[in-house]
PDB file of C-alpha atoms in Angstrom:
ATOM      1  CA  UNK A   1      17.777  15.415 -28.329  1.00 75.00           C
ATOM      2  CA  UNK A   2      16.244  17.914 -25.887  1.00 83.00           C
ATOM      3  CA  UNK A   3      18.390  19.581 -23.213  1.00 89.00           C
ATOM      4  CA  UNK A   4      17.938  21.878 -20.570  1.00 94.00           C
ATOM      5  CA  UNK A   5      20.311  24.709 -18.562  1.00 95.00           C
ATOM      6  CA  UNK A   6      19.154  25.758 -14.814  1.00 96.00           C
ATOM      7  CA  UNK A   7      21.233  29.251 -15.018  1.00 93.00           C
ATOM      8  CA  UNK A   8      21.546  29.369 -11.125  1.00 95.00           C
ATOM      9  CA  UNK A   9      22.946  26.634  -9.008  1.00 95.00           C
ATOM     10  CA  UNK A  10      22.265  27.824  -5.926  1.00 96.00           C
ATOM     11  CA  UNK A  11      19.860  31.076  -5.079  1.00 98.00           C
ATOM     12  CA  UNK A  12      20.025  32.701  -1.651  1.00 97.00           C
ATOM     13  CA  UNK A  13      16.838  34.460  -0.152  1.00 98.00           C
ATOM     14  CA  UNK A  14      15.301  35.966   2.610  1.00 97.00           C
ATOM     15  CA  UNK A  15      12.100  34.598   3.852  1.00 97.00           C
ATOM     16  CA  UNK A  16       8.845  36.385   2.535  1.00 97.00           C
ATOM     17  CA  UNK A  17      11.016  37.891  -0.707  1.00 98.00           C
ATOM     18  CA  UNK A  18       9.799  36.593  -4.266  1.00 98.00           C
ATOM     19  CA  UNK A  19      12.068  34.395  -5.818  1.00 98.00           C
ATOM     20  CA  UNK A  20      12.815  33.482  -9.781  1.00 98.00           C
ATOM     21  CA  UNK A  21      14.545  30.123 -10.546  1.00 98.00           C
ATOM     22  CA  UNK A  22      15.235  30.222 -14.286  1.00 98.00           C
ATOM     23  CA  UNK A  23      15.355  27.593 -17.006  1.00 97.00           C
ATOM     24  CA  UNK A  24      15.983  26.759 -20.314  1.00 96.00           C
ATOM     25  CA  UNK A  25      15.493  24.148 -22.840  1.00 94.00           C
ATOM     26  CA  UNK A  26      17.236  23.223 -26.125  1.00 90.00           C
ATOM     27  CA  UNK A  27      14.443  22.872 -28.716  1.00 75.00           C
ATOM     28  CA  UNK A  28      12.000  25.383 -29.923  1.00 60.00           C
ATOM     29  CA  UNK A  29       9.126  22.455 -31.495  1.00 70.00           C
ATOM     30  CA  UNK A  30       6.200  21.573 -29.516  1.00 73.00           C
ATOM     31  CA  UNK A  31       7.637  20.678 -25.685  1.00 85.00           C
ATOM     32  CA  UNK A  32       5.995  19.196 -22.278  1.00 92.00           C
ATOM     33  CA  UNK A  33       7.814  20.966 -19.218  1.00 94.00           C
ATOM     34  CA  UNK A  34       7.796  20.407 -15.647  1.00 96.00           C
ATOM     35  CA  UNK A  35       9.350  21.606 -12.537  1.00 98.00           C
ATOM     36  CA  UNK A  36      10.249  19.109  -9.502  1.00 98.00           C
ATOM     37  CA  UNK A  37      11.226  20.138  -5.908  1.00 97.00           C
ATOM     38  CA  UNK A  38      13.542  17.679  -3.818  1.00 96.00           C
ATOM     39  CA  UNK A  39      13.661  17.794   0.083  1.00 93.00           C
ATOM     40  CA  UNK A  40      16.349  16.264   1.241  1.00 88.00           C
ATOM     41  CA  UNK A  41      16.869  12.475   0.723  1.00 85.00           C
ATOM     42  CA  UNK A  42      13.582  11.905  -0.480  1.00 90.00           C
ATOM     43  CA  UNK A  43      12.362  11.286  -4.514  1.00 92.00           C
ATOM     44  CA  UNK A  44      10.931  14.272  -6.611  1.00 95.00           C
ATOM     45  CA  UNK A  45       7.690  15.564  -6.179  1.00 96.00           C
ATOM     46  CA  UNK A  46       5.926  17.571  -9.625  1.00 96.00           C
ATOM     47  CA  UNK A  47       5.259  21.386  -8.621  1.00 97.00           C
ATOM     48  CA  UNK A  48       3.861  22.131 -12.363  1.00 96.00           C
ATOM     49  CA  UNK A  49       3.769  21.426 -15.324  1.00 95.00           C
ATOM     50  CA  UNK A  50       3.227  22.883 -19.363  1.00 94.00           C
ATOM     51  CA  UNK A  51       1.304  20.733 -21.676  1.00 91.00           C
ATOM     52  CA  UNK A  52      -0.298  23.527 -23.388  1.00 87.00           C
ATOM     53  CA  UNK A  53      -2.701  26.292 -23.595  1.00 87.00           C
ATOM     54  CA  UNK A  54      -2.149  28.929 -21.226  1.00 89.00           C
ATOM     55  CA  UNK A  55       1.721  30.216 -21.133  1.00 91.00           C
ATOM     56  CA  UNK A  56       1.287  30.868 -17.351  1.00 96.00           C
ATOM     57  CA  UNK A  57       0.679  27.871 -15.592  1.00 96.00           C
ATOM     58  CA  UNK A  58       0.605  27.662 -11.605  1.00 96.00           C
ATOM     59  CA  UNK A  59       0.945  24.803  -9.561  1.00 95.00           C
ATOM     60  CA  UNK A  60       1.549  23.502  -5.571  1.00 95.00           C
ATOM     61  CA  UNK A  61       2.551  25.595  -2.580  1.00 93.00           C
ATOM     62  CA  UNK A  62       2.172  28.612  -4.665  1.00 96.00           C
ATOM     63  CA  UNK A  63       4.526  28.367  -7.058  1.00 97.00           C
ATOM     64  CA  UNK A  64       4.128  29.658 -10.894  1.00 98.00           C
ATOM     65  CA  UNK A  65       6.107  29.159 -13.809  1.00 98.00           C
ATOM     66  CA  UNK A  66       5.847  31.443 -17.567  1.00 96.00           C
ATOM     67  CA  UNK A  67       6.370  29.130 -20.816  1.00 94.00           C
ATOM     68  CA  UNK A  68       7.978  31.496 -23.208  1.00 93.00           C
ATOM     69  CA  UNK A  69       8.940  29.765 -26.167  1.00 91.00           C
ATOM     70  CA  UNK A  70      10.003  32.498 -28.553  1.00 90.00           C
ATOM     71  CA  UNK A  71      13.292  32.440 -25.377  1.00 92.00           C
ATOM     72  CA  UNK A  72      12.651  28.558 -25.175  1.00 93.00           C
ATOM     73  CA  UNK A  73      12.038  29.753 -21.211  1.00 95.00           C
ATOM     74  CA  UNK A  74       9.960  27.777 -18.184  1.00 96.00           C
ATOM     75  CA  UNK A  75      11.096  30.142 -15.644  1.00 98.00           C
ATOM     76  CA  UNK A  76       9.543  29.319 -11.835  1.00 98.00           C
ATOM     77  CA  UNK A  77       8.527  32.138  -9.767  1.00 98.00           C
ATOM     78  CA  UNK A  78       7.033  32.545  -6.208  1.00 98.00           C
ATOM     79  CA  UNK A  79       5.573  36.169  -5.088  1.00 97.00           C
ATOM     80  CA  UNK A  80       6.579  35.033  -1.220  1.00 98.00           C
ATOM     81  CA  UNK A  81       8.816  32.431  -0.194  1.00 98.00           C
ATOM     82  CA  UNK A  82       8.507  30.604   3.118  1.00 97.00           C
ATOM     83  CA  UNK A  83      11.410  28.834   4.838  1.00 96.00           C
ATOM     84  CA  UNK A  84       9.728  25.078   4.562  1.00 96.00           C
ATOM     85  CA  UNK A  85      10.418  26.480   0.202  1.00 97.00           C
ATOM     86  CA  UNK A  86      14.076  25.362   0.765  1.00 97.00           C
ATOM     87  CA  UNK A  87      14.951  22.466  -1.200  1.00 97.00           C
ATOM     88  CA  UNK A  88      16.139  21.753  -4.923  1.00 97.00           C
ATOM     89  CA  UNK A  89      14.731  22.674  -7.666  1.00 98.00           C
ATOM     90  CA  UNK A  90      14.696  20.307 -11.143  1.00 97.00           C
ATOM     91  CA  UNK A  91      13.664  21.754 -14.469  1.00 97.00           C
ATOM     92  CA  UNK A  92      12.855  18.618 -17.188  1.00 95.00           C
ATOM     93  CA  UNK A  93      11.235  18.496 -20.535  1.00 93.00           C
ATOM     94  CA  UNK A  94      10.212  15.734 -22.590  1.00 90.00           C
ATOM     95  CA  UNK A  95      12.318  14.393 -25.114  1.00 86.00           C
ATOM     96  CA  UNK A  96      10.850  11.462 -27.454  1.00 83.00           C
ATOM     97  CA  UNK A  97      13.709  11.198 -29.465  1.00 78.00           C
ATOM     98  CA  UNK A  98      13.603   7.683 -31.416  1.00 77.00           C
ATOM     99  CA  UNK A  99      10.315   7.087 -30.385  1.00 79.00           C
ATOM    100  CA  UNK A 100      10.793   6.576 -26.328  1.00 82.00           C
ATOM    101  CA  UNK A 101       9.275   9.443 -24.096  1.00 84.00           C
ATOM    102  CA  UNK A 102      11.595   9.887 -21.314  1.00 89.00           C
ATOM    103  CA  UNK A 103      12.513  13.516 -19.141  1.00 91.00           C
ATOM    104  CA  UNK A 104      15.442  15.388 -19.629  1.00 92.00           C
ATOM    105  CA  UNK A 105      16.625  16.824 -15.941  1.00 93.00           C
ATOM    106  CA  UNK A 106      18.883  19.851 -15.370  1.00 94.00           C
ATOM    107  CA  UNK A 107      21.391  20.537 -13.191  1.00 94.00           C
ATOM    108  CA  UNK A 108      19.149  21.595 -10.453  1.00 95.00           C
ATOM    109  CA  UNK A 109      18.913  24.558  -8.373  1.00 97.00           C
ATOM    110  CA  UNK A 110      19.354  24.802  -4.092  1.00 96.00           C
ATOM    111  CA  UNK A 111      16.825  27.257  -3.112  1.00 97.00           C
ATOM    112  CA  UNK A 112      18.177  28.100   0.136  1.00 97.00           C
ATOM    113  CA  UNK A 113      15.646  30.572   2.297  1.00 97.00           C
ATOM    114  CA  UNK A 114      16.771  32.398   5.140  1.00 96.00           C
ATOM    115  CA  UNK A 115      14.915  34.295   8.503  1.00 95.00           C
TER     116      UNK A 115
ATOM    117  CA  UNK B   1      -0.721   2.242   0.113  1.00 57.00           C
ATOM    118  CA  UNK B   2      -0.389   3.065  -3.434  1.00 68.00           C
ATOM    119  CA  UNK B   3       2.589   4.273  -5.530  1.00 94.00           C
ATOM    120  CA  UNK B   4       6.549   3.382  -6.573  1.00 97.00           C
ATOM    121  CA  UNK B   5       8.407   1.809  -3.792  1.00 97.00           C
ATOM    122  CA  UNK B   6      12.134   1.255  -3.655  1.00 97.00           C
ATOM    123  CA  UNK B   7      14.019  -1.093  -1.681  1.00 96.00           C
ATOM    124  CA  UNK B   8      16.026  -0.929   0.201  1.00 96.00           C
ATOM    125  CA  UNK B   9      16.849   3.073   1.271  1.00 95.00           C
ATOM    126  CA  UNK B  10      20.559   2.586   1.738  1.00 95.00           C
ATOM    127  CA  UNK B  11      22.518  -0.036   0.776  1.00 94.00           C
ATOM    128  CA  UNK B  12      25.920  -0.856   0.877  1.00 92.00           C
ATOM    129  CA  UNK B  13      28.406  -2.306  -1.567  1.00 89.00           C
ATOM    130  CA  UNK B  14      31.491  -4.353  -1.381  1.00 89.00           C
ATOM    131  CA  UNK B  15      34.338  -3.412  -4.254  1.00 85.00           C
ATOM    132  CA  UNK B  16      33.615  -6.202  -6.905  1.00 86.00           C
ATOM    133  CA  UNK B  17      30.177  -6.960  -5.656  1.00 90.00           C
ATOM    134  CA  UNK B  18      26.948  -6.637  -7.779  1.00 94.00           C
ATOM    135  CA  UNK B  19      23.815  -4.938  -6.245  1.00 95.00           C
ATOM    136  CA  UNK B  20      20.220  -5.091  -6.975  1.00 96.00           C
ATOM    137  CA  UNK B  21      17.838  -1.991  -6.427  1.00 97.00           C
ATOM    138  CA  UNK B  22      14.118  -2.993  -6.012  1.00 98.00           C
ATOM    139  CA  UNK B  23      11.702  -0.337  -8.149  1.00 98.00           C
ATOM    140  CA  UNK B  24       8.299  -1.750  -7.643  1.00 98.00           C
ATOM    141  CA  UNK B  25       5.052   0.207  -8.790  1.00 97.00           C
ATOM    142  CA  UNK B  26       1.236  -0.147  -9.107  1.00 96.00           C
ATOM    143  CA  UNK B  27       0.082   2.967 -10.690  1.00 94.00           C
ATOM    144  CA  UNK B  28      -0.315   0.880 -13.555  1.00 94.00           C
ATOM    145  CA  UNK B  29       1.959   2.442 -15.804  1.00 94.00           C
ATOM    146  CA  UNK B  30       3.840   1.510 -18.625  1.00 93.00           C
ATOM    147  CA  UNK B  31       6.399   3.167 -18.510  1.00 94.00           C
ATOM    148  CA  UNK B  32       9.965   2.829 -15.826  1.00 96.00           C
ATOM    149  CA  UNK B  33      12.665   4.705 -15.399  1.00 97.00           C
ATOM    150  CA  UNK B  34      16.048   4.471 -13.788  1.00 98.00           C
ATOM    151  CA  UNK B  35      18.108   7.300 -12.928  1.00 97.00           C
ATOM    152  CA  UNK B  36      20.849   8.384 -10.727  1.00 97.00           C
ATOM    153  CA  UNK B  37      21.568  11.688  -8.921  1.00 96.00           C
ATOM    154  CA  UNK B  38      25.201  12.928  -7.990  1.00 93.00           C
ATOM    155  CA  UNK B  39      25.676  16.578  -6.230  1.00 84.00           C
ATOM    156  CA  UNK B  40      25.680  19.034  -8.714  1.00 81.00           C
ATOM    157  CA  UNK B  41      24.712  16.809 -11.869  1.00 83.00           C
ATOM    158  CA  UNK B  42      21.091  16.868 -11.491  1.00 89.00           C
ATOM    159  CA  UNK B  43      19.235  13.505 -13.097  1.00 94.00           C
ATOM    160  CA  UNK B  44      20.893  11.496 -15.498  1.00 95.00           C
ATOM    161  CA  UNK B  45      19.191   8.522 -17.277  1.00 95.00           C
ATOM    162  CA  UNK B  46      20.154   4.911 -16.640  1.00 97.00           C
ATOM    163  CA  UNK B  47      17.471   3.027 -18.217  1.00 97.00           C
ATOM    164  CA  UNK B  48      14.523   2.796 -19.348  1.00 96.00           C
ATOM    165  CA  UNK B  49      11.448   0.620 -20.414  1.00 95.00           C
ATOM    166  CA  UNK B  50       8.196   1.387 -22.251  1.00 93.00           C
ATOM    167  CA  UNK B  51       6.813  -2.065 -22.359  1.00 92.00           C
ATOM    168  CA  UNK B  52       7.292  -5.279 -20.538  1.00 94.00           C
ATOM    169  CA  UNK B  53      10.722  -7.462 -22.067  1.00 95.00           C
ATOM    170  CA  UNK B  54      11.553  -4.481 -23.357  1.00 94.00           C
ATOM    171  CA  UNK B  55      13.791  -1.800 -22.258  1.00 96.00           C
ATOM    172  CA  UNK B  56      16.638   0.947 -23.611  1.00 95.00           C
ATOM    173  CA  UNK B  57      19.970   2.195 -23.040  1.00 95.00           C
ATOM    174  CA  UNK B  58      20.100   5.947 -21.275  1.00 94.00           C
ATOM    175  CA  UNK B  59      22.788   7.907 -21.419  1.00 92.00           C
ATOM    176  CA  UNK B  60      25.084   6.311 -18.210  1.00 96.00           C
ATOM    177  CA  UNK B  61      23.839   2.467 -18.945  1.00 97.00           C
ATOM    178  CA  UNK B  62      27.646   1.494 -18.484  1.00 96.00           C
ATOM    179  CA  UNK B  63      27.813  -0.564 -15.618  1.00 96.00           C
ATOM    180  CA  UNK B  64      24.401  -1.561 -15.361  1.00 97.00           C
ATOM    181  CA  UNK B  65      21.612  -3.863 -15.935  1.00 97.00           C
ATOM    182  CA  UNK B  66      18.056  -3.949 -15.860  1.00 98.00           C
ATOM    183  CA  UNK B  67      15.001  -6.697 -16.824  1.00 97.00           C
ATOM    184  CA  UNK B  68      11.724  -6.050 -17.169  1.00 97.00           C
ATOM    185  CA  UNK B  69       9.883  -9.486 -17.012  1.00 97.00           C
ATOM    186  CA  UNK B  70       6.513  -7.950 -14.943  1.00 96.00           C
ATOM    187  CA  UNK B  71       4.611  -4.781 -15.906  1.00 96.00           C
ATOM    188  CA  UNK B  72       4.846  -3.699 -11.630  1.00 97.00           C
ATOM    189  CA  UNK B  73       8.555  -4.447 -11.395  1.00 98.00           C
ATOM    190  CA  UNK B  74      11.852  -2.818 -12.929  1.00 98.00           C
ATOM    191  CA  UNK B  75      15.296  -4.156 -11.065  1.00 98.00           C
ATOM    192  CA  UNK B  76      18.380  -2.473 -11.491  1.00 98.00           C
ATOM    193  CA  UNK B  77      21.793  -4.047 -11.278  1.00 97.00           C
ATOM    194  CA  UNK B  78      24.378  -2.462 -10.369  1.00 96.00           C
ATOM    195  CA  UNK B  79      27.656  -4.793 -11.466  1.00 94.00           C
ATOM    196  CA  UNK B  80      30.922  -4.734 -10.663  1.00 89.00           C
ATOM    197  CA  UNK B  81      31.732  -2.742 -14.322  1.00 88.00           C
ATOM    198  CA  UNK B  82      30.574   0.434 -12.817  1.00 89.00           C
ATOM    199  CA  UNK B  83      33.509   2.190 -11.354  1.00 87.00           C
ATOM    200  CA  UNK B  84      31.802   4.953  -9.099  1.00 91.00           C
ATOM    201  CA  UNK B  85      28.582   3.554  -8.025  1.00 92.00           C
ATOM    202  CA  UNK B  86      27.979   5.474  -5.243  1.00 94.00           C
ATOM    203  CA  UNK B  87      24.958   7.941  -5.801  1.00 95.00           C
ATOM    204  CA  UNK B  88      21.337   8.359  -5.216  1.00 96.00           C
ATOM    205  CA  UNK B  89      19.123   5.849  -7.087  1.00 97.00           C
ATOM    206  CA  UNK B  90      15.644   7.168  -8.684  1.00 97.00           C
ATOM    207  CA  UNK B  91      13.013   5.170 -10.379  1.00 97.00           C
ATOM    208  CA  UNK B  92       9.856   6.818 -12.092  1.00 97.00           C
ATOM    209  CA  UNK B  93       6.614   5.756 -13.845  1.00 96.00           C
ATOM    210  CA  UNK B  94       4.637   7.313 -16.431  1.00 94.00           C
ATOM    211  CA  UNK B  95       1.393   6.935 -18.528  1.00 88.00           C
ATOM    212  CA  UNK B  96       3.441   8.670 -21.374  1.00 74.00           C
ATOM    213  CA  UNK B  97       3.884  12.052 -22.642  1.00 72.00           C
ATOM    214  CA  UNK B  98       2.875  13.668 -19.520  1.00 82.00           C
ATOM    215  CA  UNK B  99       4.730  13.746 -15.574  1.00 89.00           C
ATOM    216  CA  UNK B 100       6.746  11.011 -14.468  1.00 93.00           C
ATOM    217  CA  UNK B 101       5.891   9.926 -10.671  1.00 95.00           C
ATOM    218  CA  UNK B 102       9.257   9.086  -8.562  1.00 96.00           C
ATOM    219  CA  UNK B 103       9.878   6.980  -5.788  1.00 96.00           C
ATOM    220  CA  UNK B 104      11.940   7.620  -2.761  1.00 95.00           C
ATOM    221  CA  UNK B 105      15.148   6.366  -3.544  1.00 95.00           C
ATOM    222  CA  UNK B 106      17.629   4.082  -2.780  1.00 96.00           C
ATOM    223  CA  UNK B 107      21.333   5.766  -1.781  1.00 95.00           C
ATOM    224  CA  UNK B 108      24.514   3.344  -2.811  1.00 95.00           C
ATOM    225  CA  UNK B 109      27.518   3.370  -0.924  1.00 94.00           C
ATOM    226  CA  UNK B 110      30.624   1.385  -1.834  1.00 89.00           C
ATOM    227  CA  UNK B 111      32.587   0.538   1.439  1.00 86.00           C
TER     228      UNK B 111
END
């Protein structure tokens, strides 16, 4: 089954600095990823996603993300962060293991953007 | 209006008491999800259904129960065999292979 490691739980920032939240995922064959943002009490809300073709994919509120699969990495970048960006971060790829598609979440990580 | 909606946003449990969590959808999808959300633990899968009357374990079913008698609606139960209920309470849609769509969730408290 498919896994996946967010290798920061929490990242600090400064408004208007760029920002990398990194990820990883278990299994090198042919993968759907997606990053999710959470604000506070509320459900998920899809920033990007991979299904294929181009590696660099970009998505809502500026955001961007690089598929690297030779690293098995989805890493999610932003050249300027704003302090309405603070809120957590979810990696997930698709797992269809036993024939059910489902997502696989990680741990998360608290983008937390200060003045 | 449309989309997932959960019911109710916070709810409140009684030690020994079960709980049902409303996931109601109509995207139209197939697919329904159940997961839960503690601090630091990211998403972790409850249950799960492709197809109506027909649903599968995920990997913290203990203590829980679901039916899936209408394509719109997926109900979770929340019995008295779950020891530490209290967490946030997710349900999703999908077509398939692609994004799952989430509601707004329902938060658990056992008082």
């Amino acid at each position: 089954a498919q896994s996946v490691t967010q290798l920061d739980s929490q990242v600090p920032v400064f408004e208007e600095a760029p920002v990398e939240l990194r990820c990883n995922y278990s299994s090198s064959v042919s993968v759907y990823l997606f990053w999710y943002v959470q604000y506070p009490n509320q459900g998920l809300q899809l920033l990007l996603k991979y299904l294929s073709g181009s590696t660099l994919v970009k998505g809502i509120n500026g955001f961007e993300a690089e598929f690297n699969k030779s690293q098995t990495s989805f890493h999610l970048r932003k050249p300027s962060v704003h302090i309405s960006d603070t809120a957590e971060y979810f990696c997930a790829v698709n797992d269809e293991a036993g024939g059910y598609n489902k997502l696989i979440f990680g741990a998360g990580t608290r983008l937390a953007v200060h003045p | 209006d449309g989309g997932i909606t959960q019911s109710p946003k916070y709810l409140f449990r009684k030690e020994g008491q079960n709980v049902t969590l409303s996931c109601e959808q109509n995207l139209n999808h197939d697919a329904m999800y159940w997961y839960r959300q503690d601090p630091g633990q990211g998403l972790r899968l409850i249950y799960y259904s492709q197809i109506v009357n027909d649903f599968q374990k995920g990997d913290i079913a203990e203590g829980y129960s679901v039916s899936r008698e209408k394509k719109e609606s997926f109900p979770l139960t929340v019995t008295s065999a779950q020891k530490n209920p209290t967490a946030f309470y997710l349900c999703a849609t999908s077509t398939g292979r692609t994004e799952a769509f989430f509601g707004q969730g329902t938060r658990l408290t056992v008082v």
